[in-house]
mmCIF file of C-alpha atoms in Angstrom:
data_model
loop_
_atom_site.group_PDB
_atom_site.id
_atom_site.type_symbol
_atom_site.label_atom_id
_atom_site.label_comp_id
_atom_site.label_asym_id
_atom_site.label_seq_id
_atom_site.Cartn_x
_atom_site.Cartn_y
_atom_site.Cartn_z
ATOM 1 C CA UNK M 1 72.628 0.481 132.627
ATOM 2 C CA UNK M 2 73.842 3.343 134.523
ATOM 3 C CA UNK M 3 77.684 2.209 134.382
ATOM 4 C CA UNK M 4 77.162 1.859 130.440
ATOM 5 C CA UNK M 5 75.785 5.484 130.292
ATOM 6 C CA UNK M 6 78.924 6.515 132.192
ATOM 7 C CA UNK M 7 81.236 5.085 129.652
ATOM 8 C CA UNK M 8 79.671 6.764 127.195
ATOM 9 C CA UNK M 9 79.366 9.745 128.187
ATOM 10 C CA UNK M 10 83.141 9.840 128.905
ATOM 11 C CA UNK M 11 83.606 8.398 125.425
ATOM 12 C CA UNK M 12 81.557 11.180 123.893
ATOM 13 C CA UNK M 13 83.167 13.792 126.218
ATOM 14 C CA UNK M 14 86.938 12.195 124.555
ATOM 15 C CA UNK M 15 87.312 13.945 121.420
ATOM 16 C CA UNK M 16 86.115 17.153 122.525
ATOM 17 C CA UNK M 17 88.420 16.945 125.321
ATOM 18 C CA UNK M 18 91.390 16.375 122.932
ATOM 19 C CA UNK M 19 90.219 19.536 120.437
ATOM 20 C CA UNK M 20 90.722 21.828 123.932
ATOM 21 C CA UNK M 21 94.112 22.432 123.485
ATOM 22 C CA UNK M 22 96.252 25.505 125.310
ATOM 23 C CA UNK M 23 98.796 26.877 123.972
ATOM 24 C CA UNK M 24 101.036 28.769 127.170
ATOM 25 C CA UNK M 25 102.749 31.521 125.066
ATOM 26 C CA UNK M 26 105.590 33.951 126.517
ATOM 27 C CA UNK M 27 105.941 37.403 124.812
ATOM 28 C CA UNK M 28 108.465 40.337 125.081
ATOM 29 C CA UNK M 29 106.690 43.173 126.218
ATOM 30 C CA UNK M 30 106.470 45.296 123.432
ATOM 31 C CA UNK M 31 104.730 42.419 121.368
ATOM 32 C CA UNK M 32 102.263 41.514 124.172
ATOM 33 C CA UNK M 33 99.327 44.043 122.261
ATOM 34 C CA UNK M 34 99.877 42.681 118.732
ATOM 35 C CA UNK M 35 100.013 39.003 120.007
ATOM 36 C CA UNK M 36 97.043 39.291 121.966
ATOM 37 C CA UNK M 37 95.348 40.416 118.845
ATOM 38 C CA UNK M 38 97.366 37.227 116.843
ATOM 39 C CA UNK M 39 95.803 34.786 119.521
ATOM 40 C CA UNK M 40 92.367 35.948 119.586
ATOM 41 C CA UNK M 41 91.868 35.434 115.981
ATOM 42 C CA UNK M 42 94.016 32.002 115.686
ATOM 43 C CA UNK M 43 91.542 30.763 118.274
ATOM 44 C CA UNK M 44 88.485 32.168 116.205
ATOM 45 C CA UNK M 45 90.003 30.318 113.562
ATOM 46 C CA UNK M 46 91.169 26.943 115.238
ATOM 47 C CA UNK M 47 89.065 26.785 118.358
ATOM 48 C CA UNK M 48 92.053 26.288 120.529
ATOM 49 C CA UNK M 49 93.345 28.508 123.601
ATOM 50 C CA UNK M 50 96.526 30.784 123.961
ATOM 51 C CA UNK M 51 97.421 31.622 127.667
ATOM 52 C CA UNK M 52 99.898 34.584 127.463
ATOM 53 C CA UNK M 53 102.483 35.986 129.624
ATOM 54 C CA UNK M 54 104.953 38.841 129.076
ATOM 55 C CA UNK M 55 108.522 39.895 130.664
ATOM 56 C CA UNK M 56 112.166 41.202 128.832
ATOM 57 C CA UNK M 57 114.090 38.832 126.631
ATOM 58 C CA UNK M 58 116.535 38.323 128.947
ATOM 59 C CA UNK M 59 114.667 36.953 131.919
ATOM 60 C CA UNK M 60 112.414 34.585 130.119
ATOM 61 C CA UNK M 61 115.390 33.106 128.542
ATOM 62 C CA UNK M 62 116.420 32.629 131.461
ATOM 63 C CA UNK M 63 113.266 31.116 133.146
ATOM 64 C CA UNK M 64 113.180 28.444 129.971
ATOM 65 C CA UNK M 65 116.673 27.447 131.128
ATOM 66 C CA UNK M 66 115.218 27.016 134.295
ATOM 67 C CA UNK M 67 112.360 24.748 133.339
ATOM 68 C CA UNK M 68 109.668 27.265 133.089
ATOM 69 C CA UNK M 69 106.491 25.790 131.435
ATOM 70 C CA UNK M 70 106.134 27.443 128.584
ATOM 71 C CA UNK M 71 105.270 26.150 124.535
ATOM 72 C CA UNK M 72 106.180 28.769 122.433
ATOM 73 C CA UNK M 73 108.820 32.002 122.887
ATOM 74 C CA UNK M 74 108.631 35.064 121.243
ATOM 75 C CA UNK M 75 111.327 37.442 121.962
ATOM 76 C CA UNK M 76 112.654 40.821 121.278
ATOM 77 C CA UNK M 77 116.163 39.645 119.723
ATOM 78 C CA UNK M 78 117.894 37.417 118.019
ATOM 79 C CA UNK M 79 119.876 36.706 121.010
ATOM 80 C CA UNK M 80 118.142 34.713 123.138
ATOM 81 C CA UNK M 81 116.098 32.575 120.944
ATOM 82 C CA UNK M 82 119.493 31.480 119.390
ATOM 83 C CA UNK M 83 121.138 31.060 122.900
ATOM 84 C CA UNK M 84 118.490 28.348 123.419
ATOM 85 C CA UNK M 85 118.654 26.849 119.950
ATOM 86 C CA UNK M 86 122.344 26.564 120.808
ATOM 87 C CA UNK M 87 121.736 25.119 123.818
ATOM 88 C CA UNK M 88 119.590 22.366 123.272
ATOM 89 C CA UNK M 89 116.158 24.242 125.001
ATOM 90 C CA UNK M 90 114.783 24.997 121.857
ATOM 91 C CA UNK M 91 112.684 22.720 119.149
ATOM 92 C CA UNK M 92 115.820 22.028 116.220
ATOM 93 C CA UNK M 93 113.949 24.076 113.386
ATOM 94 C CA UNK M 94 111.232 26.154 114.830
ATOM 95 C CA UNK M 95 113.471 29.278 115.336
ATOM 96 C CA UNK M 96 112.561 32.023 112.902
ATOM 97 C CA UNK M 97 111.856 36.384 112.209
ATOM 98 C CA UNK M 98 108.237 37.112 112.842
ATOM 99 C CA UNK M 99 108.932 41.046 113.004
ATOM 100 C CA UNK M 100 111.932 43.514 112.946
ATOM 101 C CA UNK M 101 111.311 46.247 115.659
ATOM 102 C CA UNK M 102 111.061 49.980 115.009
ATOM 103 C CA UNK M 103 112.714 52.501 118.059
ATOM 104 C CA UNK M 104 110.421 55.926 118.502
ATOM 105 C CA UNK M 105 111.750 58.181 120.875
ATOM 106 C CA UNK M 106 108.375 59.398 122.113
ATOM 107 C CA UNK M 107 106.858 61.674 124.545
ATOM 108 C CA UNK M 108 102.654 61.907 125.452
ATOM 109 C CA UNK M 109 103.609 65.734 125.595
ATOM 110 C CA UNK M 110 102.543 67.414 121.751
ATOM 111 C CA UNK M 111 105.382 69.314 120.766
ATOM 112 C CA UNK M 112 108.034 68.448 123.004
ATOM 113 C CA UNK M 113 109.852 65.700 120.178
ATOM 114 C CA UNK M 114 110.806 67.682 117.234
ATOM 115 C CA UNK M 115 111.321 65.607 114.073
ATOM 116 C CA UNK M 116 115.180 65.698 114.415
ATOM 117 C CA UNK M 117 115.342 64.431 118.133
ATOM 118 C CA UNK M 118 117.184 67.576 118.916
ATOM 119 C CA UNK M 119 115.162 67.583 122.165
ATOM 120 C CA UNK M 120 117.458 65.126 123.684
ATOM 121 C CA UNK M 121 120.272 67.755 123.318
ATOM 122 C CA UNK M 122 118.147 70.590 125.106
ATOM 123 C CA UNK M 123 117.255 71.414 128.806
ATOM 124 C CA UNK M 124 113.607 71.248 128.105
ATOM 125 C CA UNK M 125 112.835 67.763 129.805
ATOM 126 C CA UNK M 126 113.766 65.978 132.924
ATOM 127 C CA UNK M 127 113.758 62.624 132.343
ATOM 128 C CA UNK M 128 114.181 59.813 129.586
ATOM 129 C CA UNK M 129 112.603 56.710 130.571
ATOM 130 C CA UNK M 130 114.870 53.865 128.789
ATOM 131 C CA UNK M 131 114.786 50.093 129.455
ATOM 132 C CA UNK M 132 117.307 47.931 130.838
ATOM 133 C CA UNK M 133 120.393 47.761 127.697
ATOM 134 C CA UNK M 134 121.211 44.249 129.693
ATOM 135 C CA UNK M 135 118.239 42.552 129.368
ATOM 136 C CA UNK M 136 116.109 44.727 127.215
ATOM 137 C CA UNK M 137 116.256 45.218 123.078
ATOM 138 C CA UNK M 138 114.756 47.715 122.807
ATOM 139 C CA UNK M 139 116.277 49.576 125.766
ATOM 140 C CA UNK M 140 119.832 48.829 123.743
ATOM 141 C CA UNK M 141 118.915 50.219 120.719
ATOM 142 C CA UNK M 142 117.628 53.577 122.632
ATOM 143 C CA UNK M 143 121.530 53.570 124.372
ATOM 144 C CA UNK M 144 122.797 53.308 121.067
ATOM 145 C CA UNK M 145 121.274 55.981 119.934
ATOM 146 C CA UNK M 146 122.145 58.079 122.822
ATOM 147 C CA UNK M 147 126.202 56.837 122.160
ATOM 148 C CA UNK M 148 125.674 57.866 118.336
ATOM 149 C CA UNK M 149 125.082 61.219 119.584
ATOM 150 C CA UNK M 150 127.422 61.593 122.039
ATOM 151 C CA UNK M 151 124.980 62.097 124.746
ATOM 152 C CA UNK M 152 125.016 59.125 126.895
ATOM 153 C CA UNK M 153 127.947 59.639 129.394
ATOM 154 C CA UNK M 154 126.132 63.200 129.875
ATOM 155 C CA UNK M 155 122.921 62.514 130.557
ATOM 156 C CA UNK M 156 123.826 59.189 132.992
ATOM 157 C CA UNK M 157 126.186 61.977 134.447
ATOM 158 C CA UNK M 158 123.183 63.952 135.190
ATOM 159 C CA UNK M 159 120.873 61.329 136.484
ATOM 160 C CA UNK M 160 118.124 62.273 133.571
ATOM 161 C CA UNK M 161 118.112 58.825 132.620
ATOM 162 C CA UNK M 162 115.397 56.213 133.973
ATOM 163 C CA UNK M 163 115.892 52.959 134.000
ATOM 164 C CA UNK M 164 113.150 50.239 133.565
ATOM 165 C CA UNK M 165 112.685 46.755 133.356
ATOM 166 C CA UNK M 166 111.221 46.412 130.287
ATOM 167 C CA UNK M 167 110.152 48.692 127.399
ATOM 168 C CA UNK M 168 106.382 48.024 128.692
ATOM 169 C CA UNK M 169 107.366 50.162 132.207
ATOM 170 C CA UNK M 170 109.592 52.466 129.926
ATOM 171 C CA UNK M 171 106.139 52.985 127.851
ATOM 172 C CA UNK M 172 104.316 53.407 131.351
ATOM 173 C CA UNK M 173 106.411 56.002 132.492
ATOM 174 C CA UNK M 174 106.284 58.093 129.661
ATOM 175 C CA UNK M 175 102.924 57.534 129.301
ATOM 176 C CA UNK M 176 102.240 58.754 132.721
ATOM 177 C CA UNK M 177 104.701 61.789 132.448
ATOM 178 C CA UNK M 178 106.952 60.307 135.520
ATOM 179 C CA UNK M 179 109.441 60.184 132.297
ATOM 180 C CA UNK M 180 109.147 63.393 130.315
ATOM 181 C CA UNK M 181 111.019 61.280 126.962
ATOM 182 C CA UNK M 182 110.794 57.468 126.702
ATOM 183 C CA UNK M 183 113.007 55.292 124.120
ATOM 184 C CA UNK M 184 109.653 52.970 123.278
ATOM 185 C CA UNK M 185 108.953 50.111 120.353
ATOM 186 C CA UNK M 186 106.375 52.138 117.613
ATOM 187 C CA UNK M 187 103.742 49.054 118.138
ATOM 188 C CA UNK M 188 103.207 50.293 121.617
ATOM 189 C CA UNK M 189 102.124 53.871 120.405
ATOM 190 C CA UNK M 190 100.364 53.425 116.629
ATOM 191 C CA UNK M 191 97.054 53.509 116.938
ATOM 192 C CA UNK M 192 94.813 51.610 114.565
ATOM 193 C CA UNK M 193 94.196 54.703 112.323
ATOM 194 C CA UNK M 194 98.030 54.878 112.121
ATOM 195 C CA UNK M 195 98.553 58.240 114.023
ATOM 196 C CA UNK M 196 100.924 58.593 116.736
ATOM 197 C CA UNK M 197 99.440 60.719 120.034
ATOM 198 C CA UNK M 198 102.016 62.953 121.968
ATOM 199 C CA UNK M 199 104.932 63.567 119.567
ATOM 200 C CA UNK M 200 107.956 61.690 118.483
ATOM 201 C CA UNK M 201 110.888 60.935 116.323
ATOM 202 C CA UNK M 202 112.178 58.274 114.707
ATOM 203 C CA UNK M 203 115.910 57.867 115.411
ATOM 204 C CA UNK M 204 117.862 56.990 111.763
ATOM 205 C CA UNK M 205 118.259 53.129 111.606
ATOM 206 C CA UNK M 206 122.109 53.421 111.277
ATOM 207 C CA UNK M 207 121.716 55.011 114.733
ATOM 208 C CA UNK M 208 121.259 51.021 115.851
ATOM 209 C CA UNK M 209 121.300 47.513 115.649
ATOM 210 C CA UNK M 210 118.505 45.786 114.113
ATOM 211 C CA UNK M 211 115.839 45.033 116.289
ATOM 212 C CA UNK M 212 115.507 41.594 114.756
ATOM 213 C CA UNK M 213 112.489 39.512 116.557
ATOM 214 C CA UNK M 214 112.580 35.873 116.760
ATOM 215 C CA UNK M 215 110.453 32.831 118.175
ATOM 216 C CA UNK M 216 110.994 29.339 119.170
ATOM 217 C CA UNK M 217 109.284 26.611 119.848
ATOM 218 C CA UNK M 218 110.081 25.601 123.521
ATOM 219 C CA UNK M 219 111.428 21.893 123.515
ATOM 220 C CA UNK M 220 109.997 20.722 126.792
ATOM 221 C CA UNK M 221 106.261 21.468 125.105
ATOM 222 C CA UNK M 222 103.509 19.092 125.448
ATOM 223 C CA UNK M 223 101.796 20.791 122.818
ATOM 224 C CA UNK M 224 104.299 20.242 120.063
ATOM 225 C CA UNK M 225 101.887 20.247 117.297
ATOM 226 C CA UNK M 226 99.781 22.828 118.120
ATOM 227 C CA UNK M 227 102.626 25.355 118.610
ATOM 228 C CA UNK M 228 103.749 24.205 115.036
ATOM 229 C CA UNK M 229 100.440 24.854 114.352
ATOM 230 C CA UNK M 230 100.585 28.350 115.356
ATOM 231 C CA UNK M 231 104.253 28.895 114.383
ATOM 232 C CA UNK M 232 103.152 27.927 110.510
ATOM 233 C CA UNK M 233 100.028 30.109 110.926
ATOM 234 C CA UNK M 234 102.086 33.184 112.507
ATOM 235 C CA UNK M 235 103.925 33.346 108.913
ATOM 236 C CA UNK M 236 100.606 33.354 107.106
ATOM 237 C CA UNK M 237 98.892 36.596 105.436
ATOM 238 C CA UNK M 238 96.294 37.086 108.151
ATOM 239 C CA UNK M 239 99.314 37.438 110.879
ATOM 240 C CA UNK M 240 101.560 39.151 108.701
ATOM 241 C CA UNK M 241 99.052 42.098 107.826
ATOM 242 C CA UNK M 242 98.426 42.102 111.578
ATOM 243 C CA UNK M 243 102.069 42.567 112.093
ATOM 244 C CA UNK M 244 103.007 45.002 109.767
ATOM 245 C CA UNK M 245 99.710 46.912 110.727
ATOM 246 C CA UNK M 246 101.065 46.977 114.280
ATOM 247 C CA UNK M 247 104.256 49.095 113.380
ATOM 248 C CA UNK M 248 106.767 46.218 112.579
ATOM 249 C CA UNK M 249 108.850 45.366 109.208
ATOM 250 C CA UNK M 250 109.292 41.530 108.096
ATOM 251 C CA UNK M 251 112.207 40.286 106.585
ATOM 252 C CA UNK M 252 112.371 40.481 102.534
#
């Protein structure tokens, strides 16, 4: 009697077992907030977990290469989720534009940013707190920028320029005032009213490339239809609102 209560207890404990399904997700930095706001209402939705871990582009491409465990990439570029379509690390079909970034040159200080950015031609500020161009997006588009003016070679000259790992430690910086100026993704400093604290200024978009943000499907998953789960339901209205909300544009 007590072996048959056994069995069915692990019978009955089966299905619910199989509906626990977690989803390991890997985010660049300056989409960690808005995801973490994506995953807690996909799992009000489906029941399901999302585990979540952050780092630059660059570096969690290359940790996929390198057989890290994840199910689903979301990434700052285009780069690097097409460098592992390409190479055979990616699902053949899951690689697609959930946002298009926006570059703020921002500063927690009011009324250091004018609305022209002519602060980064003044004496007024130590240091600009910029993310790696290498491995970083965002940290490209804010050299760019710098090149359009002419005032990168000066600057690096003048060791003003900060580097950081990602454009989450660029953000810290600033936001701590070790940086004075910070080159920073506008989803990191929108608030939910829409106001921006400190000041800032939004560099023209011909100033850089298009910060064009793309996801994949990891191949390797174990989870292959629950990341195609999420996948389909990151391209539905609830996550798009939450998206554009957040600061980001979607492709037309």
């Amino acid at each position: 009697m007590k072996r048959l209560l056994a069995c069915l207890a692990i019978a009955l404990a089966l299905p619910f077992a199989a509906q626990a399904n977690e989803l390991k997700v890997v985010t660049a930095t300056n989409f960690l907030g808005t995801l973490q706001q994506l995953a807690g209402e996909f799992e009000k939705e489906t029941g399901h977990s999302i585990t979540i871990s952050s780092g630059s582009s660059g570096p969690v491409y290359a940790q996929i290469v390198n057989g890290a465990p994840y199910d689903v990439f979301f990434s700052a570029d285009q780069k690097s989720p097409e460098k592992l379509d390409n190479e055979g690390f990616a699902l053949p079909g899951s690689r697609f534009t959930y946002a298009i970034g926006k570059l703020v040159l921002w500063s927690a200080k009011p009324g250091l940013v004018d609305d022209q950015g002519k602060v980064l031609a003044g004496n007024g500020w130590r240091h600009i707190a910029i993310s790696n161009p290498e491995i970083a997006p965002y940290g490209l588009a804010g050299t760019q920028v710098l090149t359009h003016l002419g005032l990168l070679d000066k600057l690096t000259a003048e060791k003003r320029i900060v580097k950081a790992n990602s454009v989450g430690q660029a953000h810290s910086q600033t936001a701590s005032g070790a940086a004075d100026l910070g080159f920073v993704a506008l989803a990191q400093i929108i608030q939910k009213d829409g106001s921006i604290p400190g000041s800032h200024w939004f560099p023209p978009a011909d100033y850089y490339e298009p910060i064009v943000q793309q996801a994949v499907i990891v191949k390797s998953t174990r989870e292959k239809a629950l990341a195609e789960q999420f996948m389909s339901w990151m391209k539905g209205p609830r996550a798009v609102a939450i998206i554009k909300a957040a600061g980001y544009s979607l492709p037309e």
